[in-house]
Structure formats: structure tokens, C-alpha cells
Coordinates of C-alpha atoms in Angstrom, one line a residue:
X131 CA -14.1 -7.6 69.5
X132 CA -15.6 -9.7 67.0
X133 CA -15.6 -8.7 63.6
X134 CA -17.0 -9.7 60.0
X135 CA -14.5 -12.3 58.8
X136 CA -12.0 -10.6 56.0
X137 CA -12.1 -14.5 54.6
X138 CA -15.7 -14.2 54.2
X139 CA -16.2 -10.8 53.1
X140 CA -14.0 -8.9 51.5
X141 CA -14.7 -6.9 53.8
X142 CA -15.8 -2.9 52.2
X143 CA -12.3 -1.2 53.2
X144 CA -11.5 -0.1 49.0
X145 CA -7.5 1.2 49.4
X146 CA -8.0 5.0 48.0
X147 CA -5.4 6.5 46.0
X148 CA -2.8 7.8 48.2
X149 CA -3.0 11.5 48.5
X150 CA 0.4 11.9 46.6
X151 CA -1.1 10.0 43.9
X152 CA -3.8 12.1 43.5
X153 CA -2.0 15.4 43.7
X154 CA 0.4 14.0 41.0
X155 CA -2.8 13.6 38.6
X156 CA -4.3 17.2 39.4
X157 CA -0.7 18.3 39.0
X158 CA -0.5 17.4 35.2
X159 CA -2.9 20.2 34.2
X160 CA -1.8 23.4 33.9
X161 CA -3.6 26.2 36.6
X162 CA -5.2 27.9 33.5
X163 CA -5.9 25.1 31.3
X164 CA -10.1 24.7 30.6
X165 CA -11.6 21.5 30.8
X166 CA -15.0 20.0 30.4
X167 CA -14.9 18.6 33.7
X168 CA -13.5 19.2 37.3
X169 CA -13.2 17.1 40.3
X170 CA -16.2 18.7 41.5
X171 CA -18.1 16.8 39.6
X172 CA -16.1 12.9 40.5
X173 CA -14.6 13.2 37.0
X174 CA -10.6 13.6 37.0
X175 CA -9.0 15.2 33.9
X176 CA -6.1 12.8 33.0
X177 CA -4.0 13.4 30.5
X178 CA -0.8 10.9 28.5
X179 CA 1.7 11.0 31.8
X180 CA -1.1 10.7 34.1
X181 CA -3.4 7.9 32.4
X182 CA -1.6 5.0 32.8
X183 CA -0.7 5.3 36.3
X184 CA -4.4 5.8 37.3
X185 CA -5.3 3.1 35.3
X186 CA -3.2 0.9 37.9
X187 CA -4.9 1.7 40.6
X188 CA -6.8 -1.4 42.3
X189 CA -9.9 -0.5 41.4
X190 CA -12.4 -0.4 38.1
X191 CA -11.9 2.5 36.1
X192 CA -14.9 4.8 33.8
X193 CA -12.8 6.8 31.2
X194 CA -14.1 9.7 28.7
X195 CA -12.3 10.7 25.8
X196 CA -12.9 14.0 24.6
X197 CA -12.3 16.8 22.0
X198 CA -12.7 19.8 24.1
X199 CA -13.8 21.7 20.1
X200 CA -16.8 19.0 20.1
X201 CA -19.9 20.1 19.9
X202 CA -21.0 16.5 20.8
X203 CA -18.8 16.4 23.7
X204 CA -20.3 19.9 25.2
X205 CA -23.9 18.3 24.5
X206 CA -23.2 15.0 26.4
X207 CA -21.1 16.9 29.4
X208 CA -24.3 17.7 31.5
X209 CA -25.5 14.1 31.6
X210 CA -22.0 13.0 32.2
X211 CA -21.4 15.1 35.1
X212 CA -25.1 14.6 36.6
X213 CA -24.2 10.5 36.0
X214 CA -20.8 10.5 37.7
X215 CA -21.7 12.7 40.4
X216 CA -24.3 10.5 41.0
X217 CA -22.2 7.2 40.8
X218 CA -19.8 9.3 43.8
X219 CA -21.4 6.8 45.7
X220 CA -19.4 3.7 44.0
X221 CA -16.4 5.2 44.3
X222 CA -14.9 2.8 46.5
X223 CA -15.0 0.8 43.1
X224 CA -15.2 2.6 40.7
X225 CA -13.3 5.8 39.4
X226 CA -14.1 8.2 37.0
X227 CA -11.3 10.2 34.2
X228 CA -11.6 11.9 31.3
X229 CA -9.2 12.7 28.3
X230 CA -8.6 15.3 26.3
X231 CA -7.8 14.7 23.0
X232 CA -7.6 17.7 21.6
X233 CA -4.5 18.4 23.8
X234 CA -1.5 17.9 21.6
X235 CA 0.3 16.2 24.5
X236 CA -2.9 14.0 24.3
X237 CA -2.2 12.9 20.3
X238 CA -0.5 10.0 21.1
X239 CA -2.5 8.7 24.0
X240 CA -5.9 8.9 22.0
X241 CA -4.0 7.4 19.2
X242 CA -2.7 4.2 21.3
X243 CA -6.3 4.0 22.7
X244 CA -7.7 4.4 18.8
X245 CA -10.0 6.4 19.9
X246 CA -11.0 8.5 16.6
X247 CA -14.0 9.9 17.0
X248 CA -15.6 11.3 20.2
X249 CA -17.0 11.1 23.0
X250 CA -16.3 7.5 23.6
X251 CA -16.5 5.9 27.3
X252 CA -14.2 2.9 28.2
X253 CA -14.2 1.0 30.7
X254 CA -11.5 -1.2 32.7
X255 CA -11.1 -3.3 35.5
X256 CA -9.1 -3.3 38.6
X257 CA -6.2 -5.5 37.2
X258 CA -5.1 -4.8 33.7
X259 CA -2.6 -7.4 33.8
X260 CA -5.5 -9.9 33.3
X261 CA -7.4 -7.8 31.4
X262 CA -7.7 -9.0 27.3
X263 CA -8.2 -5.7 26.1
X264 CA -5.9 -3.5 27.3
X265 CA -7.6 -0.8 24.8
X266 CA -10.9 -1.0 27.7
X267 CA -14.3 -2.5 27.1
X268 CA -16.4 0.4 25.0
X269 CA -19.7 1.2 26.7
X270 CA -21.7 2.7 23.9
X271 CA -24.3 5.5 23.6
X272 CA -25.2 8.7 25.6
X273 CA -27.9 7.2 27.4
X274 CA -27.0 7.6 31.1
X275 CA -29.3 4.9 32.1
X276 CA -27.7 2.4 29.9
X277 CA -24.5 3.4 30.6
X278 CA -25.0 3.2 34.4
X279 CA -26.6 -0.6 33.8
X280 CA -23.5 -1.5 32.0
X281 CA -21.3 -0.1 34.2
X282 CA -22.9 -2.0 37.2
X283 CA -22.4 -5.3 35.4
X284 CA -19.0 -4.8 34.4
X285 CA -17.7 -3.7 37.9
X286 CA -19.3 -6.3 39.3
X287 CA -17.5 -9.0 37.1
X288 CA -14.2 -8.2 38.9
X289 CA -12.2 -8.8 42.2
X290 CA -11.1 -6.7 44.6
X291 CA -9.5 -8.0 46.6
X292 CA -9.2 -8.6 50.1
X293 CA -10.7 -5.7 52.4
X294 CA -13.0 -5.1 49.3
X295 CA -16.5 -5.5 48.3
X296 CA -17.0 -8.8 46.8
X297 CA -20.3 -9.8 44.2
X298 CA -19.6 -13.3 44.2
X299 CA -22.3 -15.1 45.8
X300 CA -21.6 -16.4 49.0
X301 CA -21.6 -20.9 49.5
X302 CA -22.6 -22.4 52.7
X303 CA -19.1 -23.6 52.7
X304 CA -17.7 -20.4 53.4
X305 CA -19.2 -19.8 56.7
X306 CA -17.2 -21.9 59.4
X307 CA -14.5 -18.9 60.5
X308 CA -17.7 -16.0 60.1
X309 CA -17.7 -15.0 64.1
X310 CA -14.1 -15.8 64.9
X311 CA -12.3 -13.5 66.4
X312 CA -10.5 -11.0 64.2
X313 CA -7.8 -8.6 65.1
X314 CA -8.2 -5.9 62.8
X315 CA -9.2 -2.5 62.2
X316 CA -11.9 -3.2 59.4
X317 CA -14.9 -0.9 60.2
X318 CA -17.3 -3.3 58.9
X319 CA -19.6 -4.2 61.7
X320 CA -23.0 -5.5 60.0
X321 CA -23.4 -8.5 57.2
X322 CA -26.7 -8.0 54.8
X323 CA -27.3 -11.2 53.2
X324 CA -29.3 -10.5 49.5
X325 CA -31.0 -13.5 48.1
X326 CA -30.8 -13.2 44.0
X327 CA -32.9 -15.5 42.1
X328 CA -31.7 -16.1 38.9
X329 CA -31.9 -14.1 36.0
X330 CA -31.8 -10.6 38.7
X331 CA -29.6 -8.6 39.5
X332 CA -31.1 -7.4 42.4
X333 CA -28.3 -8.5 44.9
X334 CA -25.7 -6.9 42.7
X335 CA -27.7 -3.4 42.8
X336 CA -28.7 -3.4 46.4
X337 CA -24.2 -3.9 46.9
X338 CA -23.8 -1.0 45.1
X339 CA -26.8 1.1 46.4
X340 CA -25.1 0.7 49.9
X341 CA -21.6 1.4 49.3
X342 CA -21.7 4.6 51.2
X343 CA -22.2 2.5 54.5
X344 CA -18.6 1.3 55.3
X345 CA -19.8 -0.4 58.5
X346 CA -21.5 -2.8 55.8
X347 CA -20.6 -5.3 53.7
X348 CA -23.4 -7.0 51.5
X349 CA -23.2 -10.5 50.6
X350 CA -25.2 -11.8 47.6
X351 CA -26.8 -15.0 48.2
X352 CA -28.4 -17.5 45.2
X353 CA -29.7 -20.7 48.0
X354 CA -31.8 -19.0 50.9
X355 CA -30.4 -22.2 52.9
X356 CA -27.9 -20.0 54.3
X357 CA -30.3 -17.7 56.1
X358 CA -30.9 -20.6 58.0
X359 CA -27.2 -21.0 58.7
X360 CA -27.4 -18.3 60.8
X361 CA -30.3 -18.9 63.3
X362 CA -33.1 -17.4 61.2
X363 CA -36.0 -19.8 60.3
X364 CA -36.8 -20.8 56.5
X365 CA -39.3 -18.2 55.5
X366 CA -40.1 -15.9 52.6
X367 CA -37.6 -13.0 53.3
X368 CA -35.2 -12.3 50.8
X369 CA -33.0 -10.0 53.0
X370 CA -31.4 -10.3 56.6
X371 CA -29.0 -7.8 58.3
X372 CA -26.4 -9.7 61.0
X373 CA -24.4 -7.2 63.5
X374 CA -20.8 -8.2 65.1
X375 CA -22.2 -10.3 67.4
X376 CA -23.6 -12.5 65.1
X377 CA -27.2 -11.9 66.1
X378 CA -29.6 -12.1 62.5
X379 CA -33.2 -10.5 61.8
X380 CA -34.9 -10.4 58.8
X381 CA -35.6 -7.0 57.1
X382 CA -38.8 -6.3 55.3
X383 CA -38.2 -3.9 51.8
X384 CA -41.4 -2.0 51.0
X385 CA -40.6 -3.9 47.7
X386 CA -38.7 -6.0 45.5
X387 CA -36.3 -3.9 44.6
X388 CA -32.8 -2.5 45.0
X389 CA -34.0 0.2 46.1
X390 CA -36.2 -0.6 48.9
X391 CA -33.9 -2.9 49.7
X392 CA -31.1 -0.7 50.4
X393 CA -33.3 1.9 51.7
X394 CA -34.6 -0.7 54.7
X395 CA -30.9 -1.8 55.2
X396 CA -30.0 2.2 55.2
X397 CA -32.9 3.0 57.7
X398 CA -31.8 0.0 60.5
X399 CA -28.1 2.0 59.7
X400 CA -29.4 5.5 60.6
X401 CA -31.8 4.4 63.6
X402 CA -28.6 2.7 65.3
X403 CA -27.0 6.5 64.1
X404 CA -24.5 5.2 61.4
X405 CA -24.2 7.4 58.7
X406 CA -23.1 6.6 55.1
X407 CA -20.7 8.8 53.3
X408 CA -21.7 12.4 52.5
X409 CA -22.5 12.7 48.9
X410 CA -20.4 14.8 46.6
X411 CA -20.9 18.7 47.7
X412 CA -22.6 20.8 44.7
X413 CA -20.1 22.5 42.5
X414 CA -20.3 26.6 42.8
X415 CA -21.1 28.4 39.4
X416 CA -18.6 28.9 37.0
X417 CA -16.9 32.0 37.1
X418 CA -15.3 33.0 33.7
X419 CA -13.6 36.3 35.2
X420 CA -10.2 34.5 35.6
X421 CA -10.4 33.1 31.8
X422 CA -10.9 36.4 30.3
X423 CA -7.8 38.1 31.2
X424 CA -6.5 41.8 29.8
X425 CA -4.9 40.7 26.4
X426 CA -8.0 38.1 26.2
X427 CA -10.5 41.1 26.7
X428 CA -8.4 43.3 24.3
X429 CA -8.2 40.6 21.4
X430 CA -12.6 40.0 22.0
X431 CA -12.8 44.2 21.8
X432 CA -10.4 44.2 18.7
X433 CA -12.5 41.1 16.4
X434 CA -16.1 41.9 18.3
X435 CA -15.8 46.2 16.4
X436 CA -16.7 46.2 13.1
X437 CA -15.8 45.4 10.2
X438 CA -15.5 41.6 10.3
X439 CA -12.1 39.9 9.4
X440 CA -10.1 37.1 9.2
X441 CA -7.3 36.7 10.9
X442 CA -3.5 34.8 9.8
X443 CA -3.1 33.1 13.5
X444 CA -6.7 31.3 13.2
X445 CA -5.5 29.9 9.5
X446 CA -1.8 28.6 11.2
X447 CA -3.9 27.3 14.2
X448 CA -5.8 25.2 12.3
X449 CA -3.3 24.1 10.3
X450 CA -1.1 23.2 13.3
X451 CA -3.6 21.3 15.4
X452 CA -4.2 19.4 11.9
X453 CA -0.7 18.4 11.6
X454 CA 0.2 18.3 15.5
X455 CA -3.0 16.3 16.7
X456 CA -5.4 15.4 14.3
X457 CA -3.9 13.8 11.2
X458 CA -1.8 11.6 14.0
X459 CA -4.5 10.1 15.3
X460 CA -5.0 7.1 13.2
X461 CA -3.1 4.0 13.6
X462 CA -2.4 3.0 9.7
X463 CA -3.8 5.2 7.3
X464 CA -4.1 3.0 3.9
X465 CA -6.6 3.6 1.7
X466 CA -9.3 6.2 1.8
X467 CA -8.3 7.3 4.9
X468 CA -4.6 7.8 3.2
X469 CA -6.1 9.3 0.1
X470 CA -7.7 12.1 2.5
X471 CA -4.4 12.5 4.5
X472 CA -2.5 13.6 1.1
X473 CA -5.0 15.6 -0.2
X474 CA -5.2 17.7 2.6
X475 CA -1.4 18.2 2.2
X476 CA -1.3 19.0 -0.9
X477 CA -4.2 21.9 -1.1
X478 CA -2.2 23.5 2.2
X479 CA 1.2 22.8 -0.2
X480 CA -0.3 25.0 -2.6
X481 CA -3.1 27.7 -0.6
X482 CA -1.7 28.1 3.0
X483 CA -0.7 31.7 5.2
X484 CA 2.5 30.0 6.6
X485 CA 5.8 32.0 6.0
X486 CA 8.8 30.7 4.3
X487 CA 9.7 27.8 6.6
X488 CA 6.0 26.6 6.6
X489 CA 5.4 26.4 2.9
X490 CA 9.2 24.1 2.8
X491 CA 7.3 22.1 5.5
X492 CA 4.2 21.7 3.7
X493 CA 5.8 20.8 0.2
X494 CA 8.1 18.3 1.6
X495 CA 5.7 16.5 3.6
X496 CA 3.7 16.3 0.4
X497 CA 6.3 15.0 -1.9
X498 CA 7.5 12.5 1.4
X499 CA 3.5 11.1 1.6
X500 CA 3.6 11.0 -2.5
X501 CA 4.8 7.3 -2.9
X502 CA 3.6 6.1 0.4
X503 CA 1.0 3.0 -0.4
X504 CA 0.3 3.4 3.5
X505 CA 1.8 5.2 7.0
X506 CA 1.3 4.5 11.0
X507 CA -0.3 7.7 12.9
X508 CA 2.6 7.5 15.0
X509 CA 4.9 7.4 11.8
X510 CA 3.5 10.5 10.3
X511 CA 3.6 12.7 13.5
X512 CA 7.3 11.7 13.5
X513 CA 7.7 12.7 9.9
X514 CA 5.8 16.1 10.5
X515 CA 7.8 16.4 13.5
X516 CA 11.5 15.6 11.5
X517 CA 10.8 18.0 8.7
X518 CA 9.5 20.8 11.1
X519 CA 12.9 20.5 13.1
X520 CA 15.0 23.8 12.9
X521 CA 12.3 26.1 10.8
X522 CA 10.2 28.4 12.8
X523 CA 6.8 27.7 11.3
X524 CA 3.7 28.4 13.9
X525 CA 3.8 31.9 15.3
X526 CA 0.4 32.3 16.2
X527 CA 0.1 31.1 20.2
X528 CA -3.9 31.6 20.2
X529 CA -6.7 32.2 18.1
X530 CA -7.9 35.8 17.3
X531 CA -10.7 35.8 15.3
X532 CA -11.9 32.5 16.6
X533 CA -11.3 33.3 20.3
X534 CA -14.3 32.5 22.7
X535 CA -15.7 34.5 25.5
X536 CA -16.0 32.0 27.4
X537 CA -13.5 28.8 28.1
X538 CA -13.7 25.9 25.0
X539 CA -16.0 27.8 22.8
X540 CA -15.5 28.3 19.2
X541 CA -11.6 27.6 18.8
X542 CA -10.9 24.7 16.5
X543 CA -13.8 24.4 14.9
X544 CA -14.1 28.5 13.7
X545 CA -10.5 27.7 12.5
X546 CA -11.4 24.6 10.4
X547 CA -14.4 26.6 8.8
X548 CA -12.0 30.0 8.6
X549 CA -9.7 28.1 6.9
X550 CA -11.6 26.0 4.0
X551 CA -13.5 29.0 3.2
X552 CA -10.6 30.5 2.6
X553 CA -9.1 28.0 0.3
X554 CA -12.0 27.9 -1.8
X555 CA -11.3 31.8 -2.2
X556 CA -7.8 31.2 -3.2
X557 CA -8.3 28.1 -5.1
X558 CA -10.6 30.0 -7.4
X559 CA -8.0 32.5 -8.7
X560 CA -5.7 31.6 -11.5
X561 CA -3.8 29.7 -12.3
X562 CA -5.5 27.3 -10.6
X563 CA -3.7 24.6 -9.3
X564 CA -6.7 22.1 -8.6
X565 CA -9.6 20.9 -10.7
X566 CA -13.3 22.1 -9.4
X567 CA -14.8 20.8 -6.0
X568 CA -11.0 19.7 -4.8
X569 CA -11.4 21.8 -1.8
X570 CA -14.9 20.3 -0.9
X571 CA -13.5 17.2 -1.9
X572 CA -10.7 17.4 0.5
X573 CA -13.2 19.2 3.8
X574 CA -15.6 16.2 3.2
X575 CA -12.4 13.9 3.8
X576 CA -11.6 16.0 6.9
X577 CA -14.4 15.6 7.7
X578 CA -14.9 11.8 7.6
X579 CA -11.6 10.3 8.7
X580 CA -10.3 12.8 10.6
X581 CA -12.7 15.2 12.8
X582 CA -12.9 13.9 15.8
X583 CA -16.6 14.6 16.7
X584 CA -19.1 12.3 15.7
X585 CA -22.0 14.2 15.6
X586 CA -20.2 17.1 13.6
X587 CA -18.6 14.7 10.8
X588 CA -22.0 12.2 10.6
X589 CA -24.2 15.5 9.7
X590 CA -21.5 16.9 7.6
X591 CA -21.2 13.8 5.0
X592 CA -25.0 13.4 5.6
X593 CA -25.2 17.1 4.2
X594 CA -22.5 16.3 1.1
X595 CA -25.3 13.5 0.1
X596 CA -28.2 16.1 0.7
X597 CA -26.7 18.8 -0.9
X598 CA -24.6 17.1 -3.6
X599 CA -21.6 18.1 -2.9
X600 CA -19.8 16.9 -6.1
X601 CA -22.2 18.9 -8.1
X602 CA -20.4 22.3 -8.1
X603 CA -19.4 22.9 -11.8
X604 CA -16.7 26.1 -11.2
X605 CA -15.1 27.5 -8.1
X606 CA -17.3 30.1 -7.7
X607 CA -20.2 28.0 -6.9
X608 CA -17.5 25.6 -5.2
X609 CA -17.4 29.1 -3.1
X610 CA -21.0 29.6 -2.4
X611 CA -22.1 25.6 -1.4
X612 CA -19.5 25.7 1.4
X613 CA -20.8 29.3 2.8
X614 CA -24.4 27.6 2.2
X615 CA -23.4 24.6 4.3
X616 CA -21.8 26.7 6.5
X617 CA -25.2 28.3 7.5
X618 CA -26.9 25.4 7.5
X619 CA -24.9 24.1 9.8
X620 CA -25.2 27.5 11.9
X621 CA -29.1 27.0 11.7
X622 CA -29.6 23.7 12.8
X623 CA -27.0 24.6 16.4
X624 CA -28.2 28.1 17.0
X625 CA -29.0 28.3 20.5
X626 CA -27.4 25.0 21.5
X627 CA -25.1 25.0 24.2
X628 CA -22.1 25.0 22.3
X629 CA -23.1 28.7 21.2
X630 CA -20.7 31.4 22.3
X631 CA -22.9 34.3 23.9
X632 CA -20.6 37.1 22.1
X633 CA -20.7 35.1 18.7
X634 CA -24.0 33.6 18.4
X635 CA -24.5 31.4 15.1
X636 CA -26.3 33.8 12.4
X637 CA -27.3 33.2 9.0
X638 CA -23.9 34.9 7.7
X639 CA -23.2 37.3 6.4
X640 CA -25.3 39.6 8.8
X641 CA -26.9 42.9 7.6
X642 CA -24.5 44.8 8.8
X643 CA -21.5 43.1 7.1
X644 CA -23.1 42.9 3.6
X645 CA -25.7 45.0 3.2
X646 CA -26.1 44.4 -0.2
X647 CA -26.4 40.5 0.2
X648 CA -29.8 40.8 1.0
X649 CA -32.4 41.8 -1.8
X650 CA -35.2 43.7 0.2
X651 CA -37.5 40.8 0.9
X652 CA -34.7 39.9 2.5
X653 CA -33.9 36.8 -0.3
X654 CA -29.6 36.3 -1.1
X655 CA -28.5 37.9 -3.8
X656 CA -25.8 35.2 -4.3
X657 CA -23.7 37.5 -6.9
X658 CA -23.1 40.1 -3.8
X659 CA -22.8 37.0 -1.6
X660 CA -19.6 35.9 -3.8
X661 CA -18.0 39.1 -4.3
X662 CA -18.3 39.9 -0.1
X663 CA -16.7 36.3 0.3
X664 CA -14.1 36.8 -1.9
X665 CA -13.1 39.8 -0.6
X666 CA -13.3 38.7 3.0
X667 CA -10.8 35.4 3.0
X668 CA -8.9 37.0 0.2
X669 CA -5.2 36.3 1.4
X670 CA -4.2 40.1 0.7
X671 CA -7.0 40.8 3.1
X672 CA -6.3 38.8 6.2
X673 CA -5.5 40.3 9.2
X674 CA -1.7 40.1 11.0
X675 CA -3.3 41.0 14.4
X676 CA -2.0 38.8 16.9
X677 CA 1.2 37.8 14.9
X678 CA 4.3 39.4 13.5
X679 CA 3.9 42.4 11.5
X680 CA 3.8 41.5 7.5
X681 CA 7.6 42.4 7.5
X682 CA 9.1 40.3 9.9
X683 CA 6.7 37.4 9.9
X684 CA 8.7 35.5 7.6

């Protein structure tokens, strides 16, 4: 039979991952592990074993890193996953991963990538060998029609190979072996010829539009010459479709366009009954039933019964994902960025719910970091990691009170507030270790160099200018401008989708909590405000539910 010459084409065959290589990827996330995304919807989760081998693979490659705790990241999943279901249809060149970098196996990954703040989309190409940045190409913005439009242009800057869909534009010189004889198995069994006048991409769009027909392969064309070269005479169509036999027609788009290009090349397909690819099937609902297991229904029973408290395991969580995945993130710290890293460890040296072990950790990673003028990410994960060896520090294996009722809700982020409302508690009783606004000092330095969500830290620092942050005169109004921030904060995402159902974001405390808080126009009575605060992150007060009892905790 005669088929579309492989030296011509590139014929449309794109060599998929071999099933074991696929399985292998799935494989590296645990059965009960929560993710943003699912293969349902064309995104793999990847993680630091599994990135680098996919990013091997012979084709170009879409990647998302993440922070499962981001806000932003939650916002920006519903276009993603409409977008890359949607781009199902390039798969043959194009595949689509995600990262999670608030895994702690993750830390190192996200760090080698510098990705610091997220989400952040990067792109790479089909052979990183000859790629110059090795770190990926980053596509910028949420907008999915911008991203899509850069996406189309970088792919088609690339090579694939033989058997694969080729963007080049075809020459006239290129045509001598186009009906010899091959002896192959290549489905390809129609040419479409494009014409692209300069300055459009229309050729390159139409190529993509029609990936899903693997009886096709689409030639772009820039000198309409070459209709001519194969029996069709000079005219004013700009696209022609040639079967096996090397017999040519012109087609006639409703339009200039891609897509009414593809859609006449798509309707000659289906009238001679070929069939492109099936699109991606629609996901089935999520069903939480499986996330919220006995002990995770008893702990949401236990915190959702009044009265409110705070609980020792979220104050060690966010301590530990600080030390085991955030702070690491950076490449060199120097500087500001430096500056922020110490003063975080030395407020937890001083005001942290560790046990014995954990408060030798803390003080002799701050006097290590003391005369350091500068320190690699990697560098102070390994010095965390050194002084941690042989003490039993983190006993808490989930959050408590910051448990969500539904899969990546809440977590990290309750923790982070948990826990620096609670060290402006402590801070403020004698003697008084640090000077006025140290705590909000040190949260705003969290905030900027190391929490990785854009969105959260841009409108926190945004809020420090608004709200003047390095106003506060004594530590009880240090005290009331974080629970102030705290609720505007609350305000400005209540009923966004980042909102757990159980826990949704009040203007705090509630009624119910402190009922003296409110005078009876329903104004704060900051004095009650401060003395309900106090009492609720007091460290005599905070709950050992979920850890060791008080006695053998140490």
C-alpha cells in the first residue's frame, strides 16, 4: 500500500509512555494522599522520584507547581483542569504534571526548580539535553487563554521526531519520495496541506486542532507553489486534503480560521467514517466519604463541640513543615531573606510547645545560623536535619484543631495563623524576651520570603503597609493588630472556595465564644477581645488532644 512518506511527514505516530512508565508515576503517591488534581482531568501528580523521569519522555512537557495549603492554587485549579482537559487533545505532544510542593519529599525538588512562590507553570520541550534552561521556560499568569497561546507556540518550536507531528513548513524540495512505496505500519493515510502567510499562525493552530485524527498529518505550507506540486491548479484556496493514493482536492473552510479549517478537514474525516480520538471522559463527583475516616470523624466531633481551643499538634505542625519544607526552599538565603530565616528561629528558640528535644533543636539551630553572613536552602535543611538526628522532636502526625472536612482545606495555613497568634500571647508576658512588634516583624518576613502562595503573602505585606504594621507601641496591641488582620483576612475570602464547609471564615471570635466581645450594637469591645485572646493561646491552655499526655510528652 502506499503510504504518506515518514521522510516527509513525520508522520502523527507520538511514542506514548509505556504503560510501566506510567504505572511507575501513579505509583509514587500514596492511595490516600489528596491532590489538587487527578488523571481524570490530563494532569499527572508527579512528585521528586517521579519528575525527572517524565520529564525524559520524547515529548513537550506543561508542569504546575503547587502548595496544596494555597489559597491561590485552589482558586486557579478549576481553570487549570478545564484548560488541560481541554488540551487532552495535544496529548500526542504535549503532557501535562503537577507538583506538590508542600510535600516534604517535594522540598528539594521545588527548591532545584526555585520555584518559591506558587502556582507557577513551566514549560519544557521534548529533549532537555538541548534545552538551555533546564529550570523550564515560565509561562506566566492565570489566564487560560494566554497560557494556551503560549503553550501552542512553544510546542510548536520543537522536534519530534520521526513518526511525529512536524510544524516546520514544508519546501518543494521535499516532495520527490511523497508516494513511494512505504512498508510500514503508520496509520496516517491523508496529507492536509495549510498555507500560512506570514505573521499567522493559522497553519500551526489548524496542526494542533486536528491532532485527534491519527489518520492525518498536517503539513504547514508558507509558498502556495506546492499545491500545484500535486496536480491542483493555482487558485485562491489556502487548504487541500491528499489521501494515500496521492489524489488532491481543495477544501473550502467556512472561514479563515483554525477552526473552520480543522472543522472542514474533520468533516471530509467523519464522511469517509474516520473518527478522531475520544475526548477525555468527565470525571465523577468527588466523594469525600473515604477521606473522612473514624479517627478523622472523631478528631472533627472532638474540635467542632464547644468551647473553642488550641491544640499542641497544630503549633509542632507548623513548626515542622517550617523547618522540614518551607524555610528550605530557597537556594542562598543572604540578606533580607537571611535576616527573616533567623528571626524566625529565634522567636520559636524562645516561645515554642516542643518538648525537651525540640527546644535543644531550636536553640542550636539558632546559635548555628548566628554568625552565618549567608546559607544554601539545601545547606540549611541539612543542618536542620543534622541537629534533629537522635532527639524525638515532632509527635504530632496530623493536625487537630486545624483538620479540614474535606481533603486540603485549612491545614497549613490554620497552623501558621494558630501559631503566631500564639506567640504574640506568650511574647507579651514577662520577662519578655523581645522588643514590641518582633512577632509581627518576624510573620511579615514569613510572609514575604517564605510563604509559598502568592496571593496570600502579596495581600499580607500589602495589609502591613495599610495597616501599619510597625505602629503597635506594646504587646497587647501587638496582640490585637494580628487578630484584626486575621479577620480581615477572613472577610475579604469568606465564601471563596478555599472555605471549609464545617469551618467557615467568621469575623472571630463568634458570639458564642466571647460573648462579652461584642458591646450590644454589636461594636468590639477590644479590652474583652484581649483578655479572651490571651486566655485562648495561653500555653497553660492548649490542648494535648491528639498527642502524648502532658506527662510523657517530653
Amino acid at each position: 500500500m502506499i503510504r504518506l512518506l515518514k521522510t516527509l511527514l513525520y508522520g502523527l505516530l507520538l511514542v506514548s509512555p509505556s504503560a510501566d512508565v506510567l504505572a511507575r508515576l501513579n505509583d509514587r503517591k500514596s492511595a490516600n494522599e489528596a491532590s489538587l488534581y487527578s488523571d481524570t482531568d490530563n494532569v499527572i501528580m508527579l512528585d521528586n522520584e517521579s519528575l525527572r523521569p517524565a520529564l525524559n519522555l520524547k515529548s513537550s512537557k506543561l508542569v504546575q507547581f503547587l502548595n496544596s495549603f494555597c489559597g491561590d492554587c485552589h482558586r486557579f485549579a478549576p481553570i487549570f483542569k478545564t484548560l488541560s482537559r481541554d488540551l487532552y487533545k495535544w496529548r500526542r505532544v504535549l503532557r501535562i504534571y503537577a507538583v506538590d510542593c508542600a510535600q516534604e519529599r517535594n522540598a528539594q525538588l521545588c527548591r532545584e526548580f526555585n520555584i518559591r512562590q506558587t502556582p507557577s507553570l513551566r514549560f519544557f520541550g521534548p529533549d532537555m539535553r538541548k534545552n538551555d534552561d533546564v529550570l523550564g521556560a515560565v509561562i506566566p499568569g492565570q489566564d487560560p487563554m494566554l497560557i494556551r497561546s503560549t503553550l501552542a507556540e512553544l510546542v510548536s518550536q520543537n522536534d519530534y521526531g520521526p513518526d511525529q507531528p512536524n510544524f516546520r513548513p514544508l519546501k518543494p524540495n521535499g516532495m520527490g519520495s511523497f508516494l513511494d512505496p512505504q512498508d510500514d505500519e503508520s496509520p496516517v493515510q491523508f496529507l492536509a496541506l495549510v498555507f500560512q502567510p506570514a505573521n499567522s499562525k493559522i497553519g500551526r493552530d489548524t496542526l494542533l486542532e486536528l491532532l485527534p485524527f491519527r489518520v492525518l498529518s498536517v503539513r504547514i505550507i508558507e509558498n502556495s507553489q506546492i499545491f500545484t506540486d500535486f496536480g491542483l491548479s493555482p487558485s485562491d484556496h489556502k487548504l487541500a486534503i491528499i489521501n494515500e493514493n496521492g489524489t488532491a482536492q481543495y477544501l473550502a473552510p467556512s472561514s479563515d480560521s483554525s477552526e473552520a479549517y480543522a472543522s472542514a478537514v474533520g468533516d471530509f474525516l467523519r464522511n469517509l467514517n474516520f473518527q478522531p480520538d475520544p475526548p477525555l471522559p468527565i470525571a465523577a463527583a468527588a466523594n469525600f466519604t473515604e477521606f473522612l475516616d473514624h479517627q478523622h470523624q472523631a478528631i472533627l466531633a472532638k474540635v467542632l463541640a464547644p468551647p473553642l481551643k488550641v491544640y499542641r499538634a497544630d503549633l509542632e505542625q507548623a513548626i515542622d513543615k517550617l523547618l522540614h519544607i518551607e524555610l528550605r526552599k530557597w537556594i542562598l538565603l543572604e540578606g533580607n531573606s537571611l535576616n527573616a530565616l533567623k528571626n524566625i528561629i529565634k522567636i520559636f528558640r524562645y516561645h515554642n510547645p516542643l518538648n525537651k528535644d525540640g527546644k535543644l533543636l531550636l536553640t542550636d539551630l539558632d546559635n548555628s545560623l548566628s554568625t552565618k553572613q549567608s546559607i544554601k536552602g539545601a545547606d540549611f535543611g541539612d543542618l536542620v536535619d543534622s541537629l534533629e538526628k537522635g532527639r524525638r522532636v515532632f509527635k504530632a502526625r496530623r493536625y487537630i484543631g486545624c483538620i479540614g472536612s474535606r481533603p486540603l482545606l485549612r491545614s497549613f495555613t490554620c497552623s501558621m495563623w494558630t501559631l503566631f497568634h500564639h506567640l504574640t500571647v506568650e511574647a507579651a508576658k514577662p520577662p519578655n524576651y523581645f522588643q514590641v512588634g518582633s512577632i509581627l516583624k518576624t510573620f511579615h518576613g514569613f510572609a514575604k520570603y517564605f510563604f509559598g502562595c502568592t496571593d496570600c503573602s502579596e495581600h499580607f505585606q500589602q495589609m502591613a503597609i495599610r495597616r501599619n504594621l510597625t505602629s503597635v507601641k506594646s504587646h497587647d496591641e501587638e496582640i490585637l493588630w494580628l487578630w484584626a488582620a486575621h479577620n480581615e483576612v477572613n472577610q475579604r475570602i469568606a465564601g471563596d472556595s478555599t472555605e471549609d464547609p464545617k469551618f467557615p471564615k467568621i469575623q472571630f471570635p463568634s458570639p458564642q465564644n466571647c460573648p462579652t466581645c461584642r458591646s450590644n450594637d454589636s461594636e468590639w469591645r477590644t479590652d474583652e477581645v484581649l483578655k479572651y485572646l490571651k486566655q485562648l493561646y495561653d500555653i497553660k491552655n492548649v490542648s494535648f488532644y491528639g498527642l502524648p499526655t502532658p506527662q510523657g510528652y517530653d
